[in-house]
XYZ file of C-alpha atoms in Angstrom:
592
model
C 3.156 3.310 33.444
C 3.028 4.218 29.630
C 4.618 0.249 29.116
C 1.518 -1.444 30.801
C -1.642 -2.350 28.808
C -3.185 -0.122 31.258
C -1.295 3.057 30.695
C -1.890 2.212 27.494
C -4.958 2.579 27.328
C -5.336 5.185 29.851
C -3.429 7.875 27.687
C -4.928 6.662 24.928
C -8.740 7.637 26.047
C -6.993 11.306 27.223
C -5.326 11.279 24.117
C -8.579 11.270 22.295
C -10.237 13.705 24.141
C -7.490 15.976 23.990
C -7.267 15.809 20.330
C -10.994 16.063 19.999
C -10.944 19.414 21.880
C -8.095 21.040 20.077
C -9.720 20.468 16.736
C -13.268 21.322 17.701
C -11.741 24.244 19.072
C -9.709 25.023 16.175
C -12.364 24.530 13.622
C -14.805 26.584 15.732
C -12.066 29.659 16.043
C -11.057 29.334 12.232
C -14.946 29.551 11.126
C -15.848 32.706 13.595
C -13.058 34.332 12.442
C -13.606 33.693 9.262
C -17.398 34.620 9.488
C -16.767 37.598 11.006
C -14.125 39.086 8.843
C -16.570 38.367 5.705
C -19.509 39.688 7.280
C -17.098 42.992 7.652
C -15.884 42.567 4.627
C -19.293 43.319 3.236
C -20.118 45.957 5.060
C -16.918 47.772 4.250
C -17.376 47.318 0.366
C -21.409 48.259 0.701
C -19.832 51.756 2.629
C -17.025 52.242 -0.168
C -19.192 51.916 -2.410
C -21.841 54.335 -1.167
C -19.224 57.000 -0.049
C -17.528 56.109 -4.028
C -21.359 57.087 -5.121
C -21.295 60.099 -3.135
C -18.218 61.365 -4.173
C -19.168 60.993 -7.632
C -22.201 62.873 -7.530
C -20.792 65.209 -5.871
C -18.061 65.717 -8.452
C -20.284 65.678 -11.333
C -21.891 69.115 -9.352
C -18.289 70.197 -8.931
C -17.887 69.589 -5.307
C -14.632 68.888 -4.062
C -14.207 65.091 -3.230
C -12.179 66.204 -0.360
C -14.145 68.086 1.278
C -16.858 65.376 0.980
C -14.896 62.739 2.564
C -13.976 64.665 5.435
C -17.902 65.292 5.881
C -18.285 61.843 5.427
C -15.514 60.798 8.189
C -17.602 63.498 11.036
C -20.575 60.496 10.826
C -19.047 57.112 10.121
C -17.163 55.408 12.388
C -14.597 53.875 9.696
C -12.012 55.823 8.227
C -11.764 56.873 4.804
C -9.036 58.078 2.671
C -9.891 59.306 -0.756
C -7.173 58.681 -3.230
C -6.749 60.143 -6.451
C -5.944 59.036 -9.918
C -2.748 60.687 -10.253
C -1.560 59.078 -7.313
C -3.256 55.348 -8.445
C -1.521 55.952 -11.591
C 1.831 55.913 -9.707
C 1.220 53.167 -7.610
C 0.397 51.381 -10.549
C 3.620 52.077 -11.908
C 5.823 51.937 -8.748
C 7.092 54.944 -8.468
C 5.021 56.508 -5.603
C 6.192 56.210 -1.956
C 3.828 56.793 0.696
C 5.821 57.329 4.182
C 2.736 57.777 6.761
C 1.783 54.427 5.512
C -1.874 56.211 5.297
C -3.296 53.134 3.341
C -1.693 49.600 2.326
C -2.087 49.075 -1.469
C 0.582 47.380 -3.593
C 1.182 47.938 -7.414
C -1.434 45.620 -8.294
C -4.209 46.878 -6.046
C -3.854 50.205 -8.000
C -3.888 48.403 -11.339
C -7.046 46.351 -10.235
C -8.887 49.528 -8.716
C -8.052 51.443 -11.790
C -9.438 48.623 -14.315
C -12.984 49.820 -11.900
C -12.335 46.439 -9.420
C -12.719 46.604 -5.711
C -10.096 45.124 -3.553
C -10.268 43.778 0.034
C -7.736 42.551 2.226
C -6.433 41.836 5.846
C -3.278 43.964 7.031
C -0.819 45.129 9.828
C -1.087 48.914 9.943
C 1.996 50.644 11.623
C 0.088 53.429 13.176
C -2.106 52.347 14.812
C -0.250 49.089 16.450
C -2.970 46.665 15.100
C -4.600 44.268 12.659
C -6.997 45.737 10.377
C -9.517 45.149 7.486
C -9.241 47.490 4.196
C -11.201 47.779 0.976
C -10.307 49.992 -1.752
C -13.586 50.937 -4.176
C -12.832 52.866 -7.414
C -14.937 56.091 -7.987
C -16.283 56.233 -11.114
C -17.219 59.965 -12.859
C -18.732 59.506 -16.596
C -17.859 55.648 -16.711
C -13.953 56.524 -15.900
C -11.785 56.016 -12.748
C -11.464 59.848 -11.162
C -9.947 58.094 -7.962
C -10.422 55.377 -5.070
C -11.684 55.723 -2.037
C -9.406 53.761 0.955
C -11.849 52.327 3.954
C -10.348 50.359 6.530
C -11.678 48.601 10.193
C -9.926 47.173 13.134
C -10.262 43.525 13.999
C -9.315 43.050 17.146
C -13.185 42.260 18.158
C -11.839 38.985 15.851
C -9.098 37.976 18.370
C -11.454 39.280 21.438
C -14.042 36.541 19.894
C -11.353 33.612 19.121
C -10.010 34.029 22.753
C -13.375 33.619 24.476
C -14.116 30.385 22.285
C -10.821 28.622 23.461
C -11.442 29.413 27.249
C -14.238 28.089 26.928
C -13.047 24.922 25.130
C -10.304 24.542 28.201
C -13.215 24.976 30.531
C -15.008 22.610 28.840
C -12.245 19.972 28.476
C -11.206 19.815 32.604
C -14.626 17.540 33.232
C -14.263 15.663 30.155
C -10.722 14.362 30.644
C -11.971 13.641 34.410
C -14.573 11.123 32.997
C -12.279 10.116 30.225
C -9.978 9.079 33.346
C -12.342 7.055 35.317
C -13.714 5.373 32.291
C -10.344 4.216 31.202
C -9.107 2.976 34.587
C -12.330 1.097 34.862
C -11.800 -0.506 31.195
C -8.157 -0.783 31.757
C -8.301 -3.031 34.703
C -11.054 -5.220 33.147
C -8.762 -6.121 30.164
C -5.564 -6.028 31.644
C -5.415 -8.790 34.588
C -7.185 -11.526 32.255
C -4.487 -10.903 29.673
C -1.951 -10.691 32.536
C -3.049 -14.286 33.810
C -2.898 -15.526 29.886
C 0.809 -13.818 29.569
C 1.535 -15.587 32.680
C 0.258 -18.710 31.391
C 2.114 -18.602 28.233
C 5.420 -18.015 29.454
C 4.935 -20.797 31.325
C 4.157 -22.888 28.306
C 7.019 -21.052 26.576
C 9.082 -22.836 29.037
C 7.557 -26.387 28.658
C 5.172 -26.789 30.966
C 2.112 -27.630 28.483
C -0.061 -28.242 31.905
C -1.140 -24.639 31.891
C -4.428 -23.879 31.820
C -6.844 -20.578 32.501
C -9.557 -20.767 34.753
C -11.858 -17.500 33.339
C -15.799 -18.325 32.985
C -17.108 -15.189 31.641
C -18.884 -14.824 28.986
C -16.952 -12.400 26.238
C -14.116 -12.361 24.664
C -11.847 -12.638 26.927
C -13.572 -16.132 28.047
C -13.499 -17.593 24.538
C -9.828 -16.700 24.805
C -9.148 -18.397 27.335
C -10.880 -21.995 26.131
C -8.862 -21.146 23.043
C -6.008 -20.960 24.967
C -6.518 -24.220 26.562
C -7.230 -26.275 23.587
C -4.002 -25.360 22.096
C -1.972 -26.053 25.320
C -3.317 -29.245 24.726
C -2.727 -29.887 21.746
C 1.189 -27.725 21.158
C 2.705 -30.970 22.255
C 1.827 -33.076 19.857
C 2.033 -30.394 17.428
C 5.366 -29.787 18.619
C 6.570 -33.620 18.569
C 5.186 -34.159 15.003
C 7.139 -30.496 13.821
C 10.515 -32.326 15.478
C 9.787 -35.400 13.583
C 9.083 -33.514 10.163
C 12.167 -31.395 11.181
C 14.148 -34.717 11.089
C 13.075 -36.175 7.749
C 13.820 -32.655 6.189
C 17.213 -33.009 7.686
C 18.039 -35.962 6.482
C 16.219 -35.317 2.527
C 18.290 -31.982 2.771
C 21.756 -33.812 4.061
C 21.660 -36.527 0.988
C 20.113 -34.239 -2.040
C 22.372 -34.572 -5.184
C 21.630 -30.320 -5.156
C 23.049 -28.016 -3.166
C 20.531 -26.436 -0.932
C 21.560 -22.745 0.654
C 19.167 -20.459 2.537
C 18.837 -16.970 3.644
C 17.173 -14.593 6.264
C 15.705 -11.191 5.371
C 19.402 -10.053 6.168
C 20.729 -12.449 3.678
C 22.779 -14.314 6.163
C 22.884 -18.243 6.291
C 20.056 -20.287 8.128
C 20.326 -23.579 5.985
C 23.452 -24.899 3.941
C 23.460 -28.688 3.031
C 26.586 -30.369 2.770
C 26.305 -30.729 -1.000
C 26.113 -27.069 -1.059
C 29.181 -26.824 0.395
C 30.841 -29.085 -1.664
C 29.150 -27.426 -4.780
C 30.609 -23.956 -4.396
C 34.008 -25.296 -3.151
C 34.426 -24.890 0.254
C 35.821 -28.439 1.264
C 34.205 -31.312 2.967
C 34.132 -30.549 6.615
C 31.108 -30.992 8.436
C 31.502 -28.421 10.809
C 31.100 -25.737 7.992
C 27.595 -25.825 7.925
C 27.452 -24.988 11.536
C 30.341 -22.318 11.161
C 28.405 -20.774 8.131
C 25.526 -20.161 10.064
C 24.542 -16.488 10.715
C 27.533 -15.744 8.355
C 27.254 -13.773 4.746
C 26.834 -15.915 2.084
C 30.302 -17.541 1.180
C 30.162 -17.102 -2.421
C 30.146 -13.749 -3.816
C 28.046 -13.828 -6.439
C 25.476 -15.940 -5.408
C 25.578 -13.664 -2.308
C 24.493 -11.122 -5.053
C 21.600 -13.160 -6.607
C 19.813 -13.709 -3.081
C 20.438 -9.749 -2.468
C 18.631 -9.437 -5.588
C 15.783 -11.606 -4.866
C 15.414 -10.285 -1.295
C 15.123 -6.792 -2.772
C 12.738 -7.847 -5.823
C 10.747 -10.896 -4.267
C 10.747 -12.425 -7.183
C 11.848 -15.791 -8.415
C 15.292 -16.084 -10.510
C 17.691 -18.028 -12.137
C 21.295 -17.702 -13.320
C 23.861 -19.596 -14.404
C 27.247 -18.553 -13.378
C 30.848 -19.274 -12.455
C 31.698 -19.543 -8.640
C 34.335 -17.815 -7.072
C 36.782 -21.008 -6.858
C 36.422 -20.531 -11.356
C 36.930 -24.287 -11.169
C 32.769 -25.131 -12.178
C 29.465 -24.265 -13.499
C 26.474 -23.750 -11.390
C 22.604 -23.463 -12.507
C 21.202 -21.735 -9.464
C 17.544 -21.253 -9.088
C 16.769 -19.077 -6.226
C 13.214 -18.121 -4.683
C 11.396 -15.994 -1.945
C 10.387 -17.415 0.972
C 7.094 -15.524 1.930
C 4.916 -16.644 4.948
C 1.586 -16.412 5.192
C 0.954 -13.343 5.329
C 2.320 -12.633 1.859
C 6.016 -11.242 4.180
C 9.518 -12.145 2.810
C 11.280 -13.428 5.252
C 13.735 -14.590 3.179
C 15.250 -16.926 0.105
C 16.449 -20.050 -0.658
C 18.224 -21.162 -3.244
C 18.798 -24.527 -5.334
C 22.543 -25.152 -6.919
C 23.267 -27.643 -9.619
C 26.608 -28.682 -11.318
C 26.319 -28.126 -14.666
C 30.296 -28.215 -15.448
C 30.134 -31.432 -17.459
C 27.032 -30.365 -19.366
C 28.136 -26.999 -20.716
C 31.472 -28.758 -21.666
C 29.643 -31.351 -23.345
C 27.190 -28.293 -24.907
C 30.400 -26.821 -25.793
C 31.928 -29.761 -27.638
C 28.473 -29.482 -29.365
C 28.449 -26.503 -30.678
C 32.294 -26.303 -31.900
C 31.323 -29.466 -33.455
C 28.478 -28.291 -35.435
C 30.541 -24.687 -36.384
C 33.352 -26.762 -37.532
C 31.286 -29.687 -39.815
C 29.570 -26.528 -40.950
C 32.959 -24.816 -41.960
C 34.278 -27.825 -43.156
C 31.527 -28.939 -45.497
C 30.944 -24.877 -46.554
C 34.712 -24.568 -47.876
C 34.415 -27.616 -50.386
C 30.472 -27.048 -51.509
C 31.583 -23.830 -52.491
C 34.345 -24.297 -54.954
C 32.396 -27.043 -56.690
C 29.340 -24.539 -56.531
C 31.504 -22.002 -57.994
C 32.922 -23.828 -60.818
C 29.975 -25.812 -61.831
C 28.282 -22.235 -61.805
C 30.640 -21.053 -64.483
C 30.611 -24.314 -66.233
C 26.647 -23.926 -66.695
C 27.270 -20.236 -68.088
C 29.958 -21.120 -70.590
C 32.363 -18.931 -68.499
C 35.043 -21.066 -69.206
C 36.565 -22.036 -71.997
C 36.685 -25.842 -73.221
C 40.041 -26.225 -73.488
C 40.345 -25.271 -69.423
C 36.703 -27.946 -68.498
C 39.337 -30.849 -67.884
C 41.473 -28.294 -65.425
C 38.724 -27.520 -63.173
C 36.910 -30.547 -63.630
C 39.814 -32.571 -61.710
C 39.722 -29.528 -59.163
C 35.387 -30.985 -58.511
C 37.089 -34.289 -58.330
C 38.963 -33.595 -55.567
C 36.581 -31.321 -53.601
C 34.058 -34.091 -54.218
C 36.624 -36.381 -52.553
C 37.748 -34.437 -50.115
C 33.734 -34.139 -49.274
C 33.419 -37.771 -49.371
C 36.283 -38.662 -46.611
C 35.397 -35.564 -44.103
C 31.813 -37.039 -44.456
C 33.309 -41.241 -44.153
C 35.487 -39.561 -41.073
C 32.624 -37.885 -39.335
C 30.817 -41.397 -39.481
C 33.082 -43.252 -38.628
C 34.231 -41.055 -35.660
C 30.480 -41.299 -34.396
C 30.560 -44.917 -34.615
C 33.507 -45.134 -32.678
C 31.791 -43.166 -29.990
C 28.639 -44.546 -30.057
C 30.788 -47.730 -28.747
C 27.680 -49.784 -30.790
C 30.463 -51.389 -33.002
C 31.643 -54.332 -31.710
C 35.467 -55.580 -32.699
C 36.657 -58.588 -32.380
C 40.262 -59.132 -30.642
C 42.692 -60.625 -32.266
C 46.646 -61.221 -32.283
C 48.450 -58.350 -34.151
C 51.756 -58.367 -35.514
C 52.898 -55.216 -35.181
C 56.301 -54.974 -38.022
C 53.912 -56.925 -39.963
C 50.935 -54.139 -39.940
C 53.377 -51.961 -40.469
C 54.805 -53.254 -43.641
C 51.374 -53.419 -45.218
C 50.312 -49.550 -44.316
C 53.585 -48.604 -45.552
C 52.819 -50.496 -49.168
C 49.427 -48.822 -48.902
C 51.971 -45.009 -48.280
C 54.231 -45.742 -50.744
C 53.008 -43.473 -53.587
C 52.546 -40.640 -50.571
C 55.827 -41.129 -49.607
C 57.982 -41.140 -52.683
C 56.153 -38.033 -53.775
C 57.005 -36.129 -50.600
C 60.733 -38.033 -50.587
C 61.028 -38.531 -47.202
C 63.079 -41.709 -45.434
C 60.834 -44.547 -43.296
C 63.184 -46.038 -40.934
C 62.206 -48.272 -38.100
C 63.571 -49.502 -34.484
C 61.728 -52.378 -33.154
C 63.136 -55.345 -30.879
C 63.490 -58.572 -31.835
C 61.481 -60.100 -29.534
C 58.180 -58.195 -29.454
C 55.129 -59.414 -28.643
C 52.249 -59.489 -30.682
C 49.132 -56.677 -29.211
C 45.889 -57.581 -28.560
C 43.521 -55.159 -30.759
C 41.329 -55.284 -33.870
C 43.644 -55.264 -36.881
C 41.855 -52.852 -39.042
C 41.444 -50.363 -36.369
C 45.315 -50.499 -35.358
C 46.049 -50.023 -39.230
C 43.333 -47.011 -39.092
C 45.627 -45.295 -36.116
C 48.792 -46.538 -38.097
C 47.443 -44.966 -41.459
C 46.972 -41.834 -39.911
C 49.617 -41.040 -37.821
C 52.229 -42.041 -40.892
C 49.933 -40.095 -43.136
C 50.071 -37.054 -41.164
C 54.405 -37.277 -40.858
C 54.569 -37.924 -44.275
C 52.583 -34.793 -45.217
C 54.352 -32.005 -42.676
C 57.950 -33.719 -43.122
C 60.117 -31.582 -45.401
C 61.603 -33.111 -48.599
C 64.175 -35.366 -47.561
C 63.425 -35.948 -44.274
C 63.042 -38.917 -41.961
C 60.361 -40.183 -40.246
C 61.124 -42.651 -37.347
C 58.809 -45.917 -36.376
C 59.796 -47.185 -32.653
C 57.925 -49.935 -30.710
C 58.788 -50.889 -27.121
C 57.488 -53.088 -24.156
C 56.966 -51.811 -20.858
C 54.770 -53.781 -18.412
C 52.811 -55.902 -20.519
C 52.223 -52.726 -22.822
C 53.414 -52.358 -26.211
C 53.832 -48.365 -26.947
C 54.049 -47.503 -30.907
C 55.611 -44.069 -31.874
C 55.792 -41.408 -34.746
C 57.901 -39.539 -34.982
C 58.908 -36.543 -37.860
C 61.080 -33.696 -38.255
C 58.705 -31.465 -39.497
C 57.521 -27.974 -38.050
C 56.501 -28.925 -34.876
C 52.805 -28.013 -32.602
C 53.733 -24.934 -30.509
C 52.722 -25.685 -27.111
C 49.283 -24.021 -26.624
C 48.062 -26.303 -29.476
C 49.479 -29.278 -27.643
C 46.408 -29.801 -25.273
C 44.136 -29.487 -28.112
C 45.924 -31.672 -30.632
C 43.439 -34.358 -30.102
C 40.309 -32.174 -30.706
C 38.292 -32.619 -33.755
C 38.555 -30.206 -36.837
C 42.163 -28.775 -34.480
C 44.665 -27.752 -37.041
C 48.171 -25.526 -35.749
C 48.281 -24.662 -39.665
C 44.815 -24.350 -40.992
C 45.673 -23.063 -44.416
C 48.375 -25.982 -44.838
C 46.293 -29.002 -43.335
C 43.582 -28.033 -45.959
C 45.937 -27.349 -48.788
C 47.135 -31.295 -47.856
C 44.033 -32.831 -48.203
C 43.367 -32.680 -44.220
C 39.946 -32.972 -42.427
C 40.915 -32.459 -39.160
C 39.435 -35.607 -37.657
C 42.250 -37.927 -38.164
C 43.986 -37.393 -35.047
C 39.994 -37.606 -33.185
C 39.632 -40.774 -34.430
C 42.815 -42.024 -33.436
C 42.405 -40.884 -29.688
C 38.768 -42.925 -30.039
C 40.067 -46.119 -31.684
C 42.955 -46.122 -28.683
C 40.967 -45.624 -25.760
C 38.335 -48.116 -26.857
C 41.042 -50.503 -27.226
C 41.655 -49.206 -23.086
C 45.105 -47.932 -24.643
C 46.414 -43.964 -24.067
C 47.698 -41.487 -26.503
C 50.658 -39.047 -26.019
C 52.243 -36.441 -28.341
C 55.464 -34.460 -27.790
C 56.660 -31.548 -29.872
C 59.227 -28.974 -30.401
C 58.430 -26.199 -32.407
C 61.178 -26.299 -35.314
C 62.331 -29.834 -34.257
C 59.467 -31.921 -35.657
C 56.832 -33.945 -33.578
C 56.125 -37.798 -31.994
C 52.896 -39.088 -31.877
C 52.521 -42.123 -30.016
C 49.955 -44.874 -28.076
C 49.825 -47.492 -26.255
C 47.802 -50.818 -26.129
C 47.863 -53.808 -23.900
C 50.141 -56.455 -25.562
C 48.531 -60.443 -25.995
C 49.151 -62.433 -22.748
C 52.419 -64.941 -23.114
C 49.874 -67.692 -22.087
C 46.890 -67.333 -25.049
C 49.886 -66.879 -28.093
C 49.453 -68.904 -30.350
C-alpha cells in the first residue's frame, strides 16, 4: 500500500494530522504547566515573604521564631520550615547533613539566601512520594540574615491538568484523522489513475512504440500533462533519430582525434576511451580494448588519480606526468562533466604526447646552461686579469705573461662562438653544399699538413691502412675535412706521448666507412651514448685544459647525417677509442 501514489498520499494527510496534534498538544501541556507552576511560584515567594516579615517582627519583640511558625502552619495550608543561620551557615559550607530530608537546599541555595536572595525551585521530596514546589526567603532582623524560612507546595494539580489536556487532544484527534482519511482517498484516486494511464503510456514508449497517446480532456493539470505528453511522443522519434546520427559523427571525430580521449562516471570507471587513448597510455592496438575497458577502473594509475581528484573537487585540472609504461610524456587536461542541473556526473579527460617536446625542451635548456658555462669560464679570466691590469696589480715585467693568457681566452671565445654558429647552420639545413668527388688519402694528406705542428708537439705516430682501390665519396669537401679535422684533432690531443693513432678506410656496399682510432684513455661506457651530445666531455677539466669546446664531436654527427651518412664510436676504457662514419661512396658510372 505504502509503494502506491495512493498510500502515499494517504499516510501522508494522517501523517500531518498526527503530527499537528502531538505538537499542539505538547505546546499546550508545556505552557499550562509552565503557567501554573509560575503563578505558584508567586504565591509561594509573596507567603515567604510575609511569614519572613512576621518572623522578623516578631523577633525584634523577642518572640521566638519557632513558636511563630508553628502558629503560622495551624492557618496556612503550605508548610513551612524555619531555618536558622547557624544551620545556613553550614550548608553553605557543606558540612551539614540533614537525614529527614525536611527541606531540599544545596550549598549554593544557602549561600544565595544568606547574601538576602530568595530561591525557588521544582523538586522530588522523599517523604511525601511526590513532586513539589519550594521557595526559600531569607529573614532579615536589623538589615542582617537571622535565618530562612523553607515553604514548599505539591504539584500534582500540574500533572492532574497536563493529563486532562492530552485526553482531550486524543479525543479530539479520532474525528480529525476520520476526515483526514476520506479526504485523502478522495484526492488519492483523482491523481493516481491519470498518472497510472501516463506511466502506462510511457513504458510503452520506453519500449518503442512512439504511437502512444493519452486521451484525458480535463481541464487542470493533469490535462495539460497529458497534451504535453503527446507532443513529445511525437516528436521523441525524430529527436531520437537525430541524437543516433549526432551519436555517429561523435564516434567517428572521437575514433580519428590525434588526442587521446578517456572518460569517467561519478564512480570513476570507463564510459568513453578512444583508440588513440589507448595507444597513448600504452596499452597496445587492439580494438577490442575499448570495449573490454568499459565499466573497468581507469587503466593507468595515475591518471586514475587525477580524475579521482577532479571527481572529488569538480574542478578543472591539468598535469603533466609520466604513465605507468615510463616509456612517454603526457599533458593531460581533465574536466567535470556537470549536467544541467549544475550535478557531476562525471569527467573526461584530454591526453597529449608531449615526449618529443620535453626532449626537445630539454635539449634546450642543457643547451642554454652549457653556452652559458662555456662562455662564463673564459669572460671571467679575461675579466679578471684585465681587472688587475687596470689597477696596476701586476707588475710590468709579468703584462706580456698574462696578456698571451687574454689571447688565448679571447680565442678560445672566438671558436666556441664560430662552433656554436656553425653547428646552428648545420641544423638549420639552410646551407646548401654542393656534391662533389672526394679523394679520400688525398683529404687526408692535406688535414694532416694542416696537424702537423699539433702532432709533433704531442709526438704521437699517424699511420694509415687504406686499399688500393678505393673509391672516391660523394660529399662536400670542406665539410668531410671539417669531420676529418676534428676527429684527428681530438686523437691527437688524448693520445699519450708516443703513441699511435690509426687512419682505416674500407668499402662495404657502396659505402665508404672512415675510422679513428687512438690509444688514449678511453670513454667509459655510460658516456658512450652521450658522446655525440653538445658541450659532453668524459674529462671536463682536461678537454678545457686542451683547448676543447665540446661541440666538435656535435658538429661532426650534423655534417654526417646531412651528408645521409652514420656515426659510430667504440671504446675501451684504458685501451684508447675509434671514432668512425660512414658516407655513400660516388657511383662507378658518374667517376670521372
Amino acid at each position: 500500500m505504502f509503494k502506491s501514489l495512493f498510500g502515499k498520499l494517504m499516510s501522508t494527510y494522517i501523517a500531518i494530522i498526527l503530527i499537528t496534534l502531538l505538537v499542539l498538544g505538547m505546546a499546550m501541556s508545556y505552557l499550562l504547566g509552565d503557567y501554573y507552576y509560575s503563578a505558584k511560584e508567586a504565591e509561594l515567594l509573596n507567603k515567604g515573604r510575609e511569614v519572613a516579615r512576621i518572623i522578623a517582627e516578631n523577633t525584634e519583640q523577642n518572640r521566638p521564631a519557632a513558636d511563630v511558625v508553628d502558629t503560622l502552619n495551624r492557618f496556612w495550608e503550605n508548610r513551612m520550615v524555619m531555618i536558622s543561620k547557624d544551620i545556613l551557615v553550614l550548608m553553605a559550607r557543606g558540612e551539614f547533613y540533614n537525614n529527614t530530608r525536611r527541606f531540599w537546599l544545596e550549598p549554593a541555595d544557602a549561600q544565595i539566601l544568606l547574601e538576602g536572595k530568595t530561591v525557588s525551585r521544582r523538586g522530588y521530596l522523599p517523604r511525601p512520594e511526590q513532586l513539589v514546589i519550594f521557595v526559600a526567603v531569607p529573614v532579615e532582623v536589623n538589615n542582617e540574615v537571622a535565618g530562612a524560612v523553607f515553604l514548599s507546595a505539591p504539584l500534582a494539580d500540574v500533572t492532574d491538568a497536563v493529563g486532562a489536556v492530552r485526553r482531550l487532544m486524543f479525543l479530539a484527534a479520532l474525528p480529525a484523522l476520520l476526515l483526514a482519511a476520506l479526504l485523502g482517498l478522495y484526492l488519492s484516486r483523482s491523481i493516481a489513475r491519470p498518472l497510472r494511464r501516463l506511466s502506462d503510456a510511457a513504458v510503452q514508449i520506453a519500449g518503442g512504440d512512439y504511437r502512444q497517446r493519452i486521451e484525458l480532456k480535463s481541464a487542470d493539470e493533469f490535462g495539460y500533462l497529458a497534451q504535453n505528453f503527446n507532443r513529445m511522443a511525437m516528436s521523441l522519434e525524430e529527436t531520437v533519430g537525430a541524437l543516433a546520427r549526432e551519436k555517429e559523427k561523435i564516434e567517428n571525430i572521437l575514433a580519428n582525434m590525434a588526442e587521446g580521449v578517456v572518460a569517467v562516471d561519478g564512480s570513476n570507471r570507463v564510459i568513453l576511451l578512444n583508440r588513440q587513448a589507448i595507444r597513448t597510455l600504452g596499452l597496445g592496438e587492439s580494438a577490442d580494448l575499448t570495449v573490454q575497458l568499459y565499466g573497468e577502473p581507469v587503466p593507468d594509475s595515475q591518471l586514475k588519480e587525477l580524475f579521482a581528484a577532479v571527481l572529488a573537487s569538480g574542478e578543472t585540472c591539468s598535469r603533466e606526468y609520466t604513465p605507468d609504461d615510463g616509456h612517454s610524456y603526457l599533458l593531460v587536461h581533465v574536466s567535470p562533466l556537470i549536467d544541467q542541473a549544475g550535478n557531476n556526473f562525471g569527467a573526461v579527460g584530454v591526453l597529449q604526447d608531449i615526449t618529443e617536446l620535453k626532449k626537445l625542451d630539454q635539449l634546450r635548456r642543457d643547451f642554454v646552461a652549457n653556452v652559458s658555462h662555456e662562455l662564463r669560464t673564459p669572460l671571467t679570466s679575461v675579466q679578471g686579469y684585465v681587472e688587475a691590469m687596470l689597477d696596476r696589480a701586476i707588475p710590468s715585467e709579468d703584462r706580456d705573461k698574462y696578456l698571451t693568457i687574454i689571447h688565448r681566452e679571447t680565442l678560445r671565445l672566438n671558436k666556441l662562438i664560430y662552433d656554436l654558429l656553425d653547428l646552428s647552420l648545420i641544423e638549420s639545413r639552410k646551407e646548401k653544399w654542393d656534391l662533389n668527388e672526394i679523394d679520400v688519402p688525398e683529404l687526408v694528406d692535406q688535414v694532416l699538413v694542416k696537424l702537423r705542428p699539433l702532432i709533433e708537439n704531442h709526438q704521437v705516430t699517424i699511420e694509415r691502412d687504406f686499399p688500393d682501390q678505393l673509391p672516391p665519396m660523394l660529399g662536400n669537401e670542406d665539410r668531410i675535412e671539417q669531420v676529418l679535422l676534428n676527429l684527428l684533432d681530438n686523437a691527437v690531443k688524448f693520445s699519450p706521448p708516443g703513441g699511435i693513432i690509426m687512419l682505416r678506410a674500407k668499402v662495404e656496399n657502396d659505402n665508404i666507412t672512415v675510422s679513428v682510432a687512438d690509444q688514449g684513455p678511453g670513454i667509459p661506457p655510460e658516456d658512450l651514448e652521450h658522446i655525440w651530445e653538445r658541450f659532453h666531455r668524459v674529462e671536463k677539466s682536461r678537454s678545457r685544459a686542451l683547448g676543447g669546446t665540446g661541440l666538435g664531436l656535435a658538429i661532426v654527427r650534423q655534417i654526417v647525417e646531412a651528408h645521409g651518412g652514420t656515426v659510430n664510436v667504440q671504446s675501451e676504457v684504458g685501451k684508447g677509442t675509434t671514432f668512425s662514419f660512414t658516407i655513400q661512396a660516388l657511383p662507378a658510372e658518374t667517376q670521372g
